[in-house]
Amino acid sequence: GDEEKAAQYLAKTESNPVQAKLIEGLLLYRRGMWAEAKEVFAEVVRAKPDFQPAVAALGRLELLERNDAAAIPLLEKAVELNPQDAESTYQLGVLYERNGDAGRGKKMLERAAMLRAGYGDPHYQLGRIYHREGNLKRALEELEKAKALLPEQEAVRLALGRVYQAMGRTAEA
């Protein structure tokens, strides 16, 4: 989160060009320069195809652009290279679900929630899936967890209200 420290670190890593490029890409990403960051991450992946942080970052940028066909294999590779990467696991779950494979999506989302304690996003997505499937009890459980972890997230409160409404709990909705 500290761009000045990152720039100092970047200067120290010039002897390791792959790592230096990764940091450069992260700085560009942080500044909202996604196209430029994507170019840098792609360059890193071409130079070192199994460098997990760059593979994951490139997958996230493809997801950001809603280029699911490119994002899925990148994030699958990122998770294969680092099975403990909760964020890539979560994003892969979202992609699977969005592309019609709710079963694999749920498994990835559950794994992401298990990998990182206090990670509300997977619970929110699981709650939405269970609601859509009509499993209101599970939807409520997941959305209550998400609300506890993300109390200010309006989307979570809205989804929770919809589940309460579907359950006939109008006052809580």
PDB file of C-alpha atoms in Angstrom:
ATOM      1  CA  GLY A   1       0.000   0.000   0.000  1.00  0.00           C
ATOM      2  CA  ASP A   2       2.988   2.353   0.256  1.00  0.00           C
ATOM      3  CA  GLU A   3       4.042   3.371  -3.249  1.00  0.00           C
ATOM      4  CA  GLU A   4       7.192   5.148  -2.053  1.00  0.00           C
ATOM      5  CA  LYS A   5       8.444   2.049  -0.248  1.00  0.00           C
ATOM      6  CA  ALA A   6       7.553  -0.055  -3.284  1.00  0.00           C
ATOM      7  CA  ALA A   7       9.561   2.248  -5.535  1.00  0.00           C
ATOM      8  CA  GLN A   8      12.538   1.976  -3.155  1.00  0.00           C
ATOM      9  CA  TYR A   9      12.211  -1.789  -3.146  1.00  0.00           C
ATOM     10  CA  LEU A  10      11.966  -1.780  -6.928  1.00  0.00           C
ATOM     11  CA  ALA A  11      15.281   0.061  -7.154  1.00  0.00           C
ATOM     12  CA  LYS A  12      16.877  -2.609  -4.942  1.00  0.00           C
ATOM     13  CA  THR A  13      15.550  -5.476  -7.092  1.00  0.00           C
ATOM     14  CA  GLU A  14      16.937  -4.292 -10.408  1.00  0.00           C
ATOM     15  CA  SER A  15      19.359  -7.250 -10.299  1.00  0.00           C
ATOM     16  CA  ASN A  16      16.316  -9.552 -10.433  1.00  0.00           C
ATOM     17  CA  PRO A  17      14.481  -8.359 -13.567  1.00  0.00           C
ATOM     18  CA  VAL A  18      11.473 -10.669 -13.163  1.00  0.00           C
ATOM     19  CA  GLN A  19      10.797  -9.495  -9.627  1.00  0.00           C
ATOM     20  CA  ALA A  20      11.455  -5.879 -10.604  1.00  0.00           C
ATOM     21  CA  LYS A  21       8.918  -6.153 -13.432  1.00  0.00           C
ATOM     22  CA  LEU A  22       6.362  -7.684 -11.071  1.00  0.00           C
ATOM     23  CA  ILE A  23       6.730  -4.747  -8.684  1.00  0.00           C
ATOM     24  CA  GLU A  24       6.490  -2.321 -11.595  1.00  0.00           C
ATOM     25  CA  GLY A  25       3.249  -4.018 -12.653  1.00  0.00           C
ATOM     26  CA  LEU A  26       1.893  -3.853  -9.112  1.00  0.00           C
ATOM     27  CA  LEU A  27       2.662  -0.138  -8.935  1.00  0.00           C
ATOM     28  CA  LEU A  28       0.876   0.445 -12.240  1.00  0.00           C
ATOM     29  CA  TYR A  29      -2.086  -1.620 -11.045  1.00  0.00           C
ATOM     30  CA  ARG A  30      -2.280   0.346  -7.801  1.00  0.00           C
ATOM     31  CA  ARG A  31      -2.361   3.571  -9.797  1.00  0.00           C
ATOM     32  CA  GLY A  32      -5.288   2.278 -11.864  1.00  0.00           C
ATOM     33  CA  MET A  33      -3.174   1.930 -14.989  1.00  0.00           C
ATOM     34  CA  TRP A  34      -4.607  -1.488 -15.820  1.00  0.00           C
ATOM     35  CA  ALA A  35      -3.654  -1.724 -19.499  1.00  0.00           C
ATOM     36  CA  GLU A  36      -0.054  -0.853 -18.687  1.00  0.00           C
ATOM     37  CA  ALA A  37       0.006  -3.239 -15.744  1.00  0.00           C
ATOM     38  CA  LYS A  38      -1.417  -6.008 -17.920  1.00  0.00           C
ATOM     39  CA  GLU A  39       1.401  -5.529 -20.441  1.00  0.00           C
ATOM     40  CA  VAL A  40       4.027  -5.735 -17.710  1.00  0.00           C
ATOM     41  CA  PHE A  41       2.483  -8.834 -16.099  1.00  0.00           C
ATOM     42  CA  ALA A  42       2.195 -10.522 -19.507  1.00  0.00           C
ATOM     43  CA  GLU A  43       5.881  -9.786 -20.090  1.00  0.00           C
ATOM     44  CA  VAL A  44       6.751 -11.378 -16.744  1.00  0.00           C
ATOM     45  CA  VAL A  45       4.649 -14.462 -17.517  1.00  0.00           C
ATOM     46  CA  ARG A  46       6.317 -14.821 -20.930  1.00  0.00           C
ATOM     47  CA  ALA A  47       9.736 -14.646 -19.264  1.00  0.00           C
ATOM     48  CA  LYS A  48       8.810 -16.938 -16.372  1.00  0.00           C
ATOM     49  CA  PRO A  49       5.528 -18.846 -17.011  1.00  0.00           C
ATOM     50  CA  ASP A  50       5.423 -20.380 -13.521  1.00  0.00           C
ATOM     51  CA  PHE A  51       5.916 -17.148 -11.569  1.00  0.00           C
ATOM     52  CA  GLN A  52       2.676 -17.389  -9.605  1.00  0.00           C
ATOM     53  CA  PRO A  53       2.267 -13.753  -8.506  1.00  0.00           C
ATOM     54  CA  ALA A  54       2.416 -12.556 -12.119  1.00  0.00           C
ATOM     55  CA  VAL A  55       0.104 -15.337 -13.363  1.00  0.00           C
ATOM     56  CA  ALA A  56      -2.423 -14.447 -10.636  1.00  0.00           C
ATOM     57  CA  ALA A  57      -2.159 -10.716 -11.338  1.00  0.00           C
ATOM     58  CA  LEU A  58      -2.681 -11.251 -15.055  1.00  0.00           C
ATOM     59  CA  GLY A  59      -5.698 -13.466 -14.316  1.00  0.00           C
ATOM     60  CA  ARG A  60      -7.181 -10.767 -12.084  1.00  0.00           C
ATOM     61  CA  LEU A  61      -6.792  -8.167 -14.796  1.00  0.00           C
ATOM     62  CA  GLU A  62      -8.512 -10.446 -17.306  1.00  0.00           C
ATOM     63  CA  LEU A  63     -11.316 -10.908 -14.760  1.00  0.00           C
ATOM     64  CA  LEU A  64     -11.516  -7.151 -14.297  1.00  0.00           C
ATOM     65  CA  GLU A  65     -11.999  -6.812 -18.068  1.00  0.00           C
ATOM     66  CA  ARG A  66     -14.629  -9.598 -17.938  1.00  0.00           C
ATOM     67  CA  ASN A  67     -12.494 -11.684 -20.260  1.00  0.00           C
ATOM     68  CA  ASP A  68     -13.501 -14.929 -18.567  1.00  0.00           C
ATOM     69  CA  ALA A  69     -12.070 -17.188 -21.285  1.00  0.00           C
ATOM     70  CA  ALA A  70      -8.573 -15.820 -20.583  1.00  0.00           C
ATOM     71  CA  ALA A  71      -9.017 -15.338 -16.825  1.00  0.00           C
ATOM     72  CA  ILE A  72     -10.088 -18.904 -16.007  1.00  0.00           C
ATOM     73  CA  PRO A  73      -6.965 -20.726 -17.241  1.00  0.00           C
ATOM     74  CA  LEU A  74      -4.701 -18.080 -15.709  1.00  0.00           C
ATOM     75  CA  LEU A  75      -6.374 -18.316 -12.310  1.00  0.00           C
ATOM     76  CA  GLU A  76      -6.463 -22.125 -12.521  1.00  0.00           C
ATOM     77  CA  LYS A  77      -2.709 -22.050 -13.084  1.00  0.00           C
ATOM     78  CA  ALA A  78      -2.239 -19.547 -10.243  1.00  0.00           C
ATOM     79  CA  VAL A  79      -4.131 -21.839  -7.856  1.00  0.00           C
ATOM     80  CA  GLU A  80      -2.206 -24.873  -9.112  1.00  0.00           C
ATOM     81  CA  LEU A  81       1.082 -23.045  -8.491  1.00  0.00           C
ATOM     82  CA  ASN A  82      -0.030 -21.820  -5.052  1.00  0.00           C
ATOM     83  CA  PRO A  83      -2.989 -23.754  -3.601  1.00  0.00           C
ATOM     84  CA  GLN A  84      -2.986 -21.418  -0.555  1.00  0.00           C
ATOM     85  CA  ASP A  85      -3.841 -18.331  -2.660  1.00  0.00           C
ATOM     86  CA  ALA A  86      -7.265 -17.498  -1.233  1.00  0.00           C
ATOM     87  CA  GLU A  87      -7.886 -14.526  -3.540  1.00  0.00           C
ATOM     88  CA  SER A  88      -7.250 -16.462  -6.768  1.00  0.00           C
ATOM     89  CA  THR A  89      -9.290 -19.365  -5.404  1.00  0.00           C
ATOM     90  CA  TYR A  90     -12.167 -16.982  -4.669  1.00  0.00           C
ATOM     91  CA  GLN A  91     -11.994 -15.348  -8.079  1.00  0.00           C
ATOM     92  CA  LEU A  92     -11.879 -18.711  -9.797  1.00  0.00           C
ATOM     93  CA  GLY A  93     -14.999 -19.725  -7.862  1.00  0.00           C
ATOM     94  CA  VAL A  94     -16.778 -16.584  -9.033  1.00  0.00           C
ATOM     95  CA  LEU A  95     -15.753 -17.307 -12.621  1.00  0.00           C
ATOM     96  CA  TYR A  96     -16.853 -20.950 -12.525  1.00  0.00           C
ATOM     97  CA  GLU A  97     -20.230 -19.959 -11.115  1.00  0.00           C
ATOM     98  CA  ARG A  98     -20.667 -17.106 -13.573  1.00  0.00           C
ATOM     99  CA  ASN A  99     -19.896 -19.452 -16.453  1.00  0.00           C
ATOM    100  CA  GLY A 100     -22.470 -22.066 -15.483  1.00  0.00           C
ATOM    101  CA  ASP A 101     -20.516 -24.423 -13.231  1.00  0.00           C
ATOM    102  CA  ALA A 102     -22.070 -23.637  -9.845  1.00  0.00           C
ATOM    103  CA  GLY A 103     -20.814 -26.905  -8.330  1.00  0.00           C
ATOM    104  CA  ARG A 104     -17.151 -26.148  -8.977  1.00  0.00           C
ATOM    105  CA  GLY A 105     -17.778 -22.522  -8.123  1.00  0.00           C
ATOM    106  CA  LYS A 106     -19.160 -23.381  -4.695  1.00  0.00           C
ATOM    107  CA  LYS A 107     -16.248 -25.716  -3.967  1.00  0.00           C
ATOM    108  CA  MET A 108     -13.737 -22.987  -4.798  1.00  0.00           C
ATOM    109  CA  LEU A 109     -15.622 -20.380  -2.764  1.00  0.00           C
ATOM    110  CA  GLU A 110     -15.813 -22.697   0.236  1.00  0.00           C
ATOM    111  CA  ARG A 111     -12.094 -23.390  -0.095  1.00  0.00           C
ATOM    112  CA  ALA A 112     -11.314 -19.655  -0.294  1.00  0.00           C
ATOM    113  CA  ALA A 113     -13.286 -19.024   2.906  1.00  0.00           C
ATOM    114  CA  MET A 114     -11.386 -21.846   4.596  1.00  0.00           C
ATOM    115  CA  LEU A 115      -7.995 -20.605   3.372  1.00  0.00           C
ATOM    116  CA  ARG A 116      -8.378 -17.120   4.826  1.00  0.00           C
ATOM    117  CA  ALA A 117     -10.201 -16.579   8.073  1.00  0.00           C
ATOM    118  CA  GLY A 118     -12.159 -13.360   8.074  1.00  0.00           C
ATOM    119  CA  TYR A 119     -12.646 -13.322   4.289  1.00  0.00           C
ATOM    120  CA  GLY A 120     -16.230 -12.210   3.771  1.00  0.00           C
ATOM    121  CA  ASP A 121     -16.417 -12.151  -0.027  1.00  0.00           C
ATOM    122  CA  PRO A 122     -16.689 -15.938  -0.479  1.00  0.00           C
ATOM    123  CA  HIS A 123     -19.521 -16.066   2.063  1.00  0.00           C
ATOM    124  CA  TYR A 124     -21.359 -13.318   0.197  1.00  0.00           C
ATOM    125  CA  GLN A 125     -21.040 -15.155  -3.120  1.00  0.00           C
ATOM    126  CA  LEU A 126     -22.079 -18.461  -1.559  1.00  0.00           C
ATOM    127  CA  GLY A 127     -25.106 -16.767  -0.018  1.00  0.00           C
ATOM    128  CA  ARG A 128     -26.126 -15.416  -3.417  1.00  0.00           C
ATOM    129  CA  ILE A 129     -25.749 -18.851  -5.019  1.00  0.00           C
ATOM    130  CA  TYR A 130     -27.739 -20.639  -2.300  1.00  0.00           C
ATOM    131  CA  HIS A 131     -30.463 -17.992  -2.514  1.00  0.00           C
ATOM    132  CA  ARG A 132     -30.734 -18.431  -6.268  1.00  0.00           C
ATOM    133  CA  GLU A 133     -30.898 -22.213  -5.795  1.00  0.00           C
ATOM    134  CA  GLY A 134     -33.689 -21.823  -3.238  1.00  0.00           C
ATOM    135  CA  ASN A 135     -31.650 -23.056  -0.265  1.00  0.00           C
ATOM    136  CA  LEU A 136     -32.653 -20.161   1.957  1.00  0.00           C
ATOM    137  CA  LYS A 137     -31.291 -21.665   5.174  1.00  0.00           C
ATOM    138  CA  ARG A 138     -27.761 -21.991   3.725  1.00  0.00           C
ATOM    139  CA  ALA A 139     -28.083 -18.599   2.031  1.00  0.00           C
ATOM    140  CA  LEU A 140     -28.945 -17.012   5.367  1.00  0.00           C
ATOM    141  CA  GLU A 141     -26.013 -18.739   7.108  1.00  0.00           C
ATOM    142  CA  GLU A 142     -23.513 -17.558   4.499  1.00  0.00           C
ATOM    143  CA  LEU A 143     -24.865 -14.023   4.307  1.00  0.00           C
ATOM    144  CA  GLU A 144     -24.888 -13.690   8.102  1.00  0.00           C
ATOM    145  CA  LYS A 145     -21.189 -14.661   8.069  1.00  0.00           C
ATOM    146  CA  ALA A 146     -20.548 -12.140   5.303  1.00  0.00           C
ATOM    147  CA  LYS A 147     -22.386  -9.422   7.247  1.00  0.00           C
ATOM    148  CA  ALA A 148     -20.311 -10.096  10.353  1.00  0.00           C
ATOM    149  CA  LEU A 149     -17.118  -9.803   8.314  1.00  0.00           C
ATOM    150  CA  LEU A 150     -18.245  -6.970   6.026  1.00  0.00           C
ATOM    151  CA  PRO A 151     -20.683  -4.920   8.132  1.00  0.00           C
ATOM    152  CA  GLU A 152     -20.490  -1.835   5.899  1.00  0.00           C
ATOM    153  CA  GLN A 153     -20.914  -3.684   2.595  1.00  0.00           C
ATOM    154  CA  GLU A 154     -24.223  -2.553   1.136  1.00  0.00           C
ATOM    155  CA  ALA A 155     -24.443  -5.474  -1.313  1.00  0.00           C
ATOM    156  CA  VAL A 156     -24.281  -7.930   1.588  1.00  0.00           C
ATOM    157  CA  ARG A 157     -27.061  -6.160   3.476  1.00  0.00           C
ATOM    158  CA  LEU A 158     -29.203  -6.045   0.331  1.00  0.00           C
ATOM    159  CA  ALA A 159     -28.725  -9.767  -0.346  1.00  0.00           C
ATOM    160  CA  LEU A 160     -29.480 -10.557   3.281  1.00  0.00           C
ATOM    161  CA  GLY A 161     -32.664  -8.478   3.105  1.00  0.00           C
ATOM    162  CA  ARG A 162     -33.773 -10.396   0.025  1.00  0.00           C
ATOM    163  CA  VAL A 163     -33.252 -13.720   1.799  1.00  0.00           C
ATOM    164  CA  TYR A 164     -35.202 -12.533   4.838  1.00  0.00           C
ATOM    165  CA  GLN A 165     -37.953 -11.393   2.488  1.00  0.00           C
ATOM    166  CA  ALA A 166     -38.012 -14.766   0.708  1.00  0.00           C
ATOM    167  CA  MET A 167     -38.257 -16.462   4.114  1.00  0.00           C
ATOM    168  CA  GLY A 168     -41.260 -14.310   5.028  1.00  0.00           C
ATOM    169  CA  ARG A 169     -39.295 -12.448   7.715  1.00  0.00           C
ATOM    170  CA  THR A 170     -40.494  -9.047   6.578  1.00  0.00           C
ATOM    171  CA  ALA A 171     -39.517  -7.086   9.672  1.00  0.00           C
ATOM    172  CA  GLU A 172     -35.908  -8.271   9.432  1.00  0.00           C
ATOM    173  CA  ALA A 173     -35.865  -7.660   5.677  1.00  0.00           C
TER     174      ALA A 173
END
